């Protein structure tokens, strides 16, 4: 008996015998299983290579996050260096270092 037949049987049992809590839980469980398998099939993760594919996607996502964090840190570092360089340049002009260059 496949899962769709199991779900149909549980629904028939619920209508004939009344809705007991155990029957309702079994219906929900079977419906969840069928829905999950259908969803995995639709997105192409229902084959034997799916765990490897998911692992590879996780690694790729982690690499993207690491690269993003590294790029942000580098950009902030360059921004701080630029502001400090402008500050030093302004201080040098203010103290008259421009006259020394002439």
mmCIF file of C-alpha atoms in Angstrom, residues 3-48:
data_model
loop_
_atom_site.group_PDB
_atom_site.id
_atom_site.type_symbol
_atom_site.label_atom_id
_atom_site.label_comp_id
_atom_site.label_asym_id
_atom_site.label_seq_id
_atom_site.Cartn_x
_atom_site.Cartn_y
_atom_site.Cartn_z
ATOM 1 C CA UNK A 3 1.201 6.525 0.931
ATOM 2 C CA UNK A 4 -1.641 7.941 -1.137
ATOM 3 C CA UNK A 5 -3.635 4.738 -0.576
ATOM 4 C CA UNK A 6 -2.791 4.905 3.132
ATOM 5 C CA UNK A 7 -4.055 8.481 3.293
ATOM 6 C CA UNK A 8 -7.260 7.576 1.450
ATOM 7 C CA UNK A 9 -7.813 4.626 3.813
ATOM 8 C CA UNK A 10 -7.326 6.801 6.874
ATOM 9 C CA UNK A 11 -9.770 9.377 5.535
ATOM 10 C CA UNK A 12 -12.337 6.642 4.876
ATOM 11 C CA UNK A 13 -11.808 5.296 8.387
ATOM 12 C CA UNK A 14 -12.289 8.788 9.842
ATOM 13 C CA UNK A 15 -15.590 9.238 8.029
ATOM 14 C CA UNK A 16 -16.982 5.800 8.943
ATOM 15 C CA UNK A 17 -15.753 5.487 12.521
ATOM 16 C CA UNK A 18 -15.822 9.126 13.487
ATOM 17 C CA UNK A 19 -12.832 11.328 14.034
ATOM 18 C CA UNK A 20 -10.787 9.921 16.875
ATOM 19 C CA UNK A 21 -7.634 11.787 17.851
ATOM 20 C CA UNK A 22 -5.383 8.888 16.826
ATOM 21 C CA UNK A 23 -7.001 8.730 13.391
ATOM 22 C CA UNK A 24 -6.685 12.477 12.893
ATOM 23 C CA UNK A 25 -3.028 12.409 13.909
ATOM 24 C CA UNK A 26 -2.363 9.560 11.485
ATOM 25 C CA UNK A 27 -4.090 11.515 8.697
ATOM 26 C CA UNK A 28 -1.998 14.597 9.421
ATOM 27 C CA UNK A 29 1.192 12.529 9.537
ATOM 28 C CA UNK A 30 0.497 10.761 6.246
ATOM 29 C CA UNK A 31 -0.585 14.000 4.551
ATOM 30 C CA UNK A 32 2.613 15.659 5.741
ATOM 31 C CA UNK A 33 4.728 12.824 4.351
ATOM 32 C CA UNK A 34 2.976 12.970 0.973
ATOM 33 C CA UNK A 35 3.291 16.764 0.855
ATOM 34 C CA UNK A 36 6.968 16.711 1.793
ATOM 35 C CA UNK A 37 7.782 14.104 -0.848
ATOM 36 C CA UNK A 38 5.827 16.074 -3.463
ATOM 37 C CA UNK A 39 7.693 19.255 -2.578
ATOM 38 C CA UNK A 40 11.086 17.545 -2.699
ATOM 39 C CA UNK A 41 10.169 16.064 -6.067
ATOM 40 C CA UNK A 42 9.148 19.455 -7.447
ATOM 41 C CA UNK A 43 12.426 21.095 -6.510
ATOM 42 C CA UNK A 44 14.505 18.152 -7.718
ATOM 43 C CA UNK A 45 15.716 16.846 -4.367
ATOM 44 C CA UNK A 46 14.066 13.430 -4.423
ATOM 45 C CA UNK A 47 16.998 11.421 -5.769
ATOM 46 C CA UNK A 48 19.997 9.751 -4.153
#
